[in-house]
mmCIF file of C-alpha atoms in Angstrom:
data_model
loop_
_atom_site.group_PDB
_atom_site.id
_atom_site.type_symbol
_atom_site.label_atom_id
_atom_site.label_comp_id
_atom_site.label_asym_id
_atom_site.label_seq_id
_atom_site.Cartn_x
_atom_site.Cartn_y
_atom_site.Cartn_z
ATOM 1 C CA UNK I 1 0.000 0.000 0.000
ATOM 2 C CA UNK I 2 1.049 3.377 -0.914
ATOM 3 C CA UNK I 3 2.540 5.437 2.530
ATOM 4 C CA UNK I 4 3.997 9.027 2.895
ATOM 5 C CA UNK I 5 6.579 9.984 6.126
ATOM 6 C CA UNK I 6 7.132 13.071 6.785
ATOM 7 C CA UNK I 7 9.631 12.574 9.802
ATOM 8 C CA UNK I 8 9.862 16.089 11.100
ATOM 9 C CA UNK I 9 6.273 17.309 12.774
ATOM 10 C CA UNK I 10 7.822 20.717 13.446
ATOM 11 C CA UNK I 11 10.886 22.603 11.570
ATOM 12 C CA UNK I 12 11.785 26.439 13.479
ATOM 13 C CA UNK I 13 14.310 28.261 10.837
ATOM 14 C CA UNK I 14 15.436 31.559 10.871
ATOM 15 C CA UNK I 15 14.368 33.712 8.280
ATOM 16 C CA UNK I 16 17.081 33.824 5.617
ATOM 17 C CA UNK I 17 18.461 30.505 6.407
ATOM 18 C CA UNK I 18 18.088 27.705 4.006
ATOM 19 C CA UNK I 19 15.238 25.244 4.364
ATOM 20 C CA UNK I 20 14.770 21.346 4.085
ATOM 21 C CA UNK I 21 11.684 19.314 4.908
ATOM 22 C CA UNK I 22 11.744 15.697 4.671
ATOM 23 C CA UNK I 23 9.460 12.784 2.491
ATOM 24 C CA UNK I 24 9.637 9.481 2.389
ATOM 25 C CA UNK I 25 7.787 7.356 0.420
ATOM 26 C CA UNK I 26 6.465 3.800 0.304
ATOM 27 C CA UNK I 27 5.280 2.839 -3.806
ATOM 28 C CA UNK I 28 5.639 0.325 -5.652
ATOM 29 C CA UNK I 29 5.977 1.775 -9.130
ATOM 30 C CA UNK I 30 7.077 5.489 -9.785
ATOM 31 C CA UNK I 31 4.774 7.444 -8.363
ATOM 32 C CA UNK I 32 3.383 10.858 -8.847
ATOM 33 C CA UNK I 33 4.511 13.067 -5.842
ATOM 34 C CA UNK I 34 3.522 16.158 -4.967
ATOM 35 C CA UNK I 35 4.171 18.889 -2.254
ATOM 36 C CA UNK I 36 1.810 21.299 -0.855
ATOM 37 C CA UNK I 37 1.412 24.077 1.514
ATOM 38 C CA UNK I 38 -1.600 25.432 3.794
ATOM 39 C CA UNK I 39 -1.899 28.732 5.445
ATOM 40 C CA UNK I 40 -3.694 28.656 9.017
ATOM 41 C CA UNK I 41 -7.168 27.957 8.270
ATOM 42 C CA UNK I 42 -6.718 27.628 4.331
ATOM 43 C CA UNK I 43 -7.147 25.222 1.927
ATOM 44 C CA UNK I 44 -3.558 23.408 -0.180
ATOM 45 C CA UNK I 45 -1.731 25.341 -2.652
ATOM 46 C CA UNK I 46 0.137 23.498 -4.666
ATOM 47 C CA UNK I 47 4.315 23.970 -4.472
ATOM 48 C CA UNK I 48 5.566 21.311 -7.179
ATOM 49 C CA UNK I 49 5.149 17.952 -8.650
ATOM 50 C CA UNK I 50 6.997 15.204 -10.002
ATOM 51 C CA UNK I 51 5.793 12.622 -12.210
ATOM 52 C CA UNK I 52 8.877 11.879 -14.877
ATOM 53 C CA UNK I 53 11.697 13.738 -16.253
ATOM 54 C CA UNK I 54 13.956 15.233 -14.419
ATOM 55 C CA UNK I 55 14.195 14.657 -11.093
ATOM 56 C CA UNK I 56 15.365 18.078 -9.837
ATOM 57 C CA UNK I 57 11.560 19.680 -9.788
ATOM 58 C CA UNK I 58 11.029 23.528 -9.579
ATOM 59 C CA UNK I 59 7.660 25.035 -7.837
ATOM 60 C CA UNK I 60 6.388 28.134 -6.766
ATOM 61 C CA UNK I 61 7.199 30.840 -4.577
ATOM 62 C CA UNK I 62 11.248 29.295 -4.828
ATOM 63 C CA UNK I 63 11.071 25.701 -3.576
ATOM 64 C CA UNK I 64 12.460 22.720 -5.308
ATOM 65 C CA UNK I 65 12.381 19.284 -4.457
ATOM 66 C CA UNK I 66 14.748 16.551 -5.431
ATOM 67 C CA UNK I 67 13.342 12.996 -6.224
ATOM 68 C CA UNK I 68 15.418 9.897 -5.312
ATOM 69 C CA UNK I 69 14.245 6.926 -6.452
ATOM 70 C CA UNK I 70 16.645 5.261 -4.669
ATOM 71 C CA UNK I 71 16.573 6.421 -1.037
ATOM 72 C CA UNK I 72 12.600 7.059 -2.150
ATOM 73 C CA UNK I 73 12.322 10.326 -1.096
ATOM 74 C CA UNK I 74 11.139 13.620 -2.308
ATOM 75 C CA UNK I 75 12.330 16.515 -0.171
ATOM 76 C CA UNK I 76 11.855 20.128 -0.142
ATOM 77 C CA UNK I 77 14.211 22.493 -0.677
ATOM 78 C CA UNK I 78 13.971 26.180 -0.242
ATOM 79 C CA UNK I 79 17.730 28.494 -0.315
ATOM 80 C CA UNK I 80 16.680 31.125 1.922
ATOM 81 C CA UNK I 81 13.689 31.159 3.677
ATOM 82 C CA UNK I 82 11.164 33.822 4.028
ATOM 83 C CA UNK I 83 8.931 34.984 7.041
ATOM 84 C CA UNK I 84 5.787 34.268 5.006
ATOM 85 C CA UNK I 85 7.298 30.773 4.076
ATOM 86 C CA UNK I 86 5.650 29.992 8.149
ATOM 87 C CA UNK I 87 2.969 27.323 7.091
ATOM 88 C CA UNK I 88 2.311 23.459 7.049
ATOM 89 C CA UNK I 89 3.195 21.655 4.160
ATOM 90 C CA UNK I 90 2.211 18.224 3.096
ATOM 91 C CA UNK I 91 3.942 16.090 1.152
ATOM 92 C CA UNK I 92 1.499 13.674 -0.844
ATOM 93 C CA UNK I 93 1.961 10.449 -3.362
ATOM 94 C CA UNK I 94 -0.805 9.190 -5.790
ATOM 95 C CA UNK I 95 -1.214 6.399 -8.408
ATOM 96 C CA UNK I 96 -2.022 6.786 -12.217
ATOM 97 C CA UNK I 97 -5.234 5.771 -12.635
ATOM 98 C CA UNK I 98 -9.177 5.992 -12.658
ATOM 99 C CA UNK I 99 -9.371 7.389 -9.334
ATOM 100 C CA UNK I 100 -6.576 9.514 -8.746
ATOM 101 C CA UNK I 101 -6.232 9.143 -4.731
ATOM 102 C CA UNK I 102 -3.491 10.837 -3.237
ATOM 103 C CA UNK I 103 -2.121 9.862 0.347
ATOM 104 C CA UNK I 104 -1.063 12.597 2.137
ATOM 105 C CA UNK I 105 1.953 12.375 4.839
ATOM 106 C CA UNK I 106 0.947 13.862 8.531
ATOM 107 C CA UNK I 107 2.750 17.342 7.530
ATOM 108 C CA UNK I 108 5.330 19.293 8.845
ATOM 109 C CA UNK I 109 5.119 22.745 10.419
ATOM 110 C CA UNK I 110 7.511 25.488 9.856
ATOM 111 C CA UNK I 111 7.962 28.320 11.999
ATOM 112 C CA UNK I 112 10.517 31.520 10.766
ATOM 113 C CA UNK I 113 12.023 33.484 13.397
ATOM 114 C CA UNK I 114 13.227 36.885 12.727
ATOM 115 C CA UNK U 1 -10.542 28.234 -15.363
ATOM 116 C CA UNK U 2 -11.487 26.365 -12.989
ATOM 117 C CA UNK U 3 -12.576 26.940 -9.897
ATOM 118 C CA UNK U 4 -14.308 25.327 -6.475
ATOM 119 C CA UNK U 5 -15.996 26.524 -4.276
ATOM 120 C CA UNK U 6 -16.717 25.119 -0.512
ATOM 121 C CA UNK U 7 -18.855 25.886 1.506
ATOM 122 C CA UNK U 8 -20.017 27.005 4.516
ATOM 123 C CA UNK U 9 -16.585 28.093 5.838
ATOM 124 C CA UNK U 10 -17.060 27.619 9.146
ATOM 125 C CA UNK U 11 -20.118 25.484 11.276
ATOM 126 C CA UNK U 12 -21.152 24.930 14.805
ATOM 127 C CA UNK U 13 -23.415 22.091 15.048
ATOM 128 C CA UNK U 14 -24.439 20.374 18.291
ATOM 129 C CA UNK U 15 -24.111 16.588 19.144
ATOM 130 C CA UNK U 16 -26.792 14.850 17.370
ATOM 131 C CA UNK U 17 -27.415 17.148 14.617
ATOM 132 C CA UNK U 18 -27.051 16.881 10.836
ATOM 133 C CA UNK U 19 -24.791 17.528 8.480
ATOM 134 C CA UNK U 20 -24.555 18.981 4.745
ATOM 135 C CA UNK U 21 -21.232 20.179 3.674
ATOM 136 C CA UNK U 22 -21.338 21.142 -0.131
ATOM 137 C CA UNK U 23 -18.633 21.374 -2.902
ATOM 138 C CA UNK U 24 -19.054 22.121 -6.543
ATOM 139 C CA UNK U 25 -16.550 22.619 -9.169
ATOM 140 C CA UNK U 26 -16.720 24.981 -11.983
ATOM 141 C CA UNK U 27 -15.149 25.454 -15.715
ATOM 142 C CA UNK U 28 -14.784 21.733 -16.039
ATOM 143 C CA UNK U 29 -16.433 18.309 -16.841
ATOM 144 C CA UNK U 30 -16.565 14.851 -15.024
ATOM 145 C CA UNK U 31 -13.896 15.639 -12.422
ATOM 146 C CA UNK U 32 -13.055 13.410 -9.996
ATOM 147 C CA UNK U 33 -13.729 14.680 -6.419
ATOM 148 C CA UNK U 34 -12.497 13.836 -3.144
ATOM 149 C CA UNK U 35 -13.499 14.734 0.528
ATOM 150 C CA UNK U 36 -10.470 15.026 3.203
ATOM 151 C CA UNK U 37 -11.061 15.993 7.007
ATOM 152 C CA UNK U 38 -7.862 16.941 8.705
ATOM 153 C CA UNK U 39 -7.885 16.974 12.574
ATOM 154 C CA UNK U 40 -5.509 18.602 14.868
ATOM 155 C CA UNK U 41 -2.243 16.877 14.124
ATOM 156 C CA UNK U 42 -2.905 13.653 12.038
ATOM 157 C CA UNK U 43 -2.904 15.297 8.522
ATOM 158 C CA UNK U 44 -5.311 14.799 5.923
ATOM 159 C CA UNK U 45 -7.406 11.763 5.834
ATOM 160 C CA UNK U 46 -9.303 10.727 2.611
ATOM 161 C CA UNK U 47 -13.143 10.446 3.478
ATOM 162 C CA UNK U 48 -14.731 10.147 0.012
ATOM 163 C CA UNK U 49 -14.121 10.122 -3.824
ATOM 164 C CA UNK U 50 -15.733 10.134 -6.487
ATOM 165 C CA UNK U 51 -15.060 9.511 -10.477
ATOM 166 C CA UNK U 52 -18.493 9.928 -11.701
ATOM 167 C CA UNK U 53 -22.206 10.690 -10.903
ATOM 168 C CA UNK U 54 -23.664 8.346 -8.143
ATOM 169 C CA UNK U 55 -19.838 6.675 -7.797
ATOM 170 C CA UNK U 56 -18.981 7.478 -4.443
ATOM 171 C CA UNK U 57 -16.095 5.199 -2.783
ATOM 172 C CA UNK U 58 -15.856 5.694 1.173
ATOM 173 C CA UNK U 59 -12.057 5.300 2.431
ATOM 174 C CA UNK U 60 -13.077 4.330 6.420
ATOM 175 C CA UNK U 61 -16.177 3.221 8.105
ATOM 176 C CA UNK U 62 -17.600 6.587 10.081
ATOM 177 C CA UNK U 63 -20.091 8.755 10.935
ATOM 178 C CA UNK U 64 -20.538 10.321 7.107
ATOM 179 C CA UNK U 65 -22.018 9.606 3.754
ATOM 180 C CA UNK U 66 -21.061 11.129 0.334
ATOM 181 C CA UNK U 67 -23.401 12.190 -2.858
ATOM 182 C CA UNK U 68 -22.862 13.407 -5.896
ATOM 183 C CA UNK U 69 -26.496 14.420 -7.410
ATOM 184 C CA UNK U 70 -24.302 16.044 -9.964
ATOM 185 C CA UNK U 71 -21.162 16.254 -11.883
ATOM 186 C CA UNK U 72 -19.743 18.736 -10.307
ATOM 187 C CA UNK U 73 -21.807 18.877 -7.305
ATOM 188 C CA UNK U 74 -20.219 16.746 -3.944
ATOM 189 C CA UNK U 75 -22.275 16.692 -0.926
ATOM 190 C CA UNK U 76 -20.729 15.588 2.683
ATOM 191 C CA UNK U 77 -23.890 14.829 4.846
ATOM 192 C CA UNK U 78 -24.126 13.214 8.295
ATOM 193 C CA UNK U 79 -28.182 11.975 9.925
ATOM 194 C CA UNK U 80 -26.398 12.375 13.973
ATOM 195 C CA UNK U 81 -23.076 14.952 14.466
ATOM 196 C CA UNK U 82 -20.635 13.098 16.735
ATOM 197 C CA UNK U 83 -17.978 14.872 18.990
ATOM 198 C CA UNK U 84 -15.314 13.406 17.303
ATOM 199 C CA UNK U 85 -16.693 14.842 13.366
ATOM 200 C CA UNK U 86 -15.029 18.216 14.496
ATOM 201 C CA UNK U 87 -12.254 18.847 12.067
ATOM 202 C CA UNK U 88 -11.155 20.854 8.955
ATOM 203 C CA UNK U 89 -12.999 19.446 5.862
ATOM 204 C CA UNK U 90 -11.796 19.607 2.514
ATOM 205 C CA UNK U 91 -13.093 19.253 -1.051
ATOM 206 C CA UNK U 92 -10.808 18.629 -3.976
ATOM 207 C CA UNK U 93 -11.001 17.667 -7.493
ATOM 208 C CA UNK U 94 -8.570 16.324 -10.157
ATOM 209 C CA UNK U 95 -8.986 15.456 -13.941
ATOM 210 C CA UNK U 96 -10.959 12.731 -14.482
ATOM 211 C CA UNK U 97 -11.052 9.481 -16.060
ATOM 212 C CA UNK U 98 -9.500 10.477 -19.146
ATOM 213 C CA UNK U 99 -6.346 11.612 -17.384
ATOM 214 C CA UNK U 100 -3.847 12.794 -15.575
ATOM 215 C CA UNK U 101 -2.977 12.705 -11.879
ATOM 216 C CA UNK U 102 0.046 15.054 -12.824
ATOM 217 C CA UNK U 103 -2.307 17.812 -12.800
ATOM 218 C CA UNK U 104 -2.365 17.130 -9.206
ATOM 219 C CA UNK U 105 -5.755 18.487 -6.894
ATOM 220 C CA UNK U 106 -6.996 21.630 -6.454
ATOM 221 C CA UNK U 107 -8.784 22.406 -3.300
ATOM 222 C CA UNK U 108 -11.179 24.202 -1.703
ATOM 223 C CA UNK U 109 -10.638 26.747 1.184
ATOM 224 C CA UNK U 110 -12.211 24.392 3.793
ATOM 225 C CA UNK U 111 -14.944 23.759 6.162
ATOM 226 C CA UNK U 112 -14.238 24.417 10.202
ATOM 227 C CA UNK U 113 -16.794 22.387 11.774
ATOM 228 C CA UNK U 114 -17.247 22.069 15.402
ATOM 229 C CA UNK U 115 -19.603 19.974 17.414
ATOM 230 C CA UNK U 116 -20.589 21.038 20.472
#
């Protein structure tokens, strides 16, 4: 069955410093991954998405996440990290298919300090 | 473009009463349509979805039901509220049968409900 980790529950950066959250995935075939982000009380925007290609994927608002097949992971990637950056974001992994279901990992929080 | 729309966006209900969360989707056809709730902490968890009219799939045995009178219409409904039905609900729709996951979902802005 398709699973997504997201190991850290909470991530505190300072603003301007460089940003990684952690995925891990659990798929049999090459999946379609995805990362999203939710403001307090919002619905998901989505960041990025990887499906084929190249595995270096480029989103909004400056994130990038790197997909490696082997260590099956997707992570997020930002260089320098903004105050507004402070949200959740979910990381999420889906099958091709009739029904399209995506399985959503338990998200991780960021907070930015000043 | 499209668009969704959700809605009420937030709900007080007491224990016992019932429920009718709507979602409908505009500027496309035969969408497939998904209810999440997300409570405090455990991240989104898929309720519903839905690839056609009348299709309705249920993910976990609860308190809800699902409809879909129309093609872009999703209804979340529940006969008696419980406590533990307070969360965040979301709808969200993807391309349909003749494609593409790599679209990805778009969602609505949510549904606070609260039973009291």
């Amino acid at each position: 069955a398709q699973s997504v980790t997201q190991p850290d529950i909470h991530i505190t950066v300072s603003e301007g410093a460089s940003l990684e959250l952690r995925c891990n995935y659990s798929y049999g075939a090459t999946p379609y991954l995805f990362w999203y982000v939710q403001s307090p009380g919002q619905g998901l925007q989505l960041l990025l998405k990887y499906f084929s290609g190249d595995t270096l994927v480029q989103g909004i608002k400056g994130f990038e996440a790197e997909f490696k097949r082997s260590q099956s992971s997707f992570n997020l990637r930002k260089p320098s990290v903004h105050w507004s950056d402070a949200a959740e974001y979910f990381c999420a992994v889906g099958a091709s298919g009739n029904t399209g279901k995506l399985i959503f990992g338990q998200g991780t929080t960021l907070q930015v300090k000043p | 473009s499209q668009t969704i729309h959700q809605w009420p966006a937030t709900l007080v209900q007491p224990v016992g009463s019932p429920l009718s969360l709507e979602c409908t989707v505009e500027g496309t056809s035969n969408p497939n349509l998904y209810w999440y709730r997300q409570a405090a902490g455990r991240g989104l968890q898929l309720l519903f979805y839905s690839v056609g009219i009348g299709q309705i799939s249920s993910e976990v045995p609860q308190n809800l039901s699902a409809s879909r009178p129309q093609d872009r219409q999703f209804i979340l409904s529940s006969k008696k509220l419980l406590l533990s039905d307070s969360g965040f609900y979301l709808c969200a729709w993807s391309v349909g049968t003749s494609g593409e996951l790599n679209y990805g979902y778009t969602f609505g802005s949510g549904t606070r409900l609260t039973v009291v």
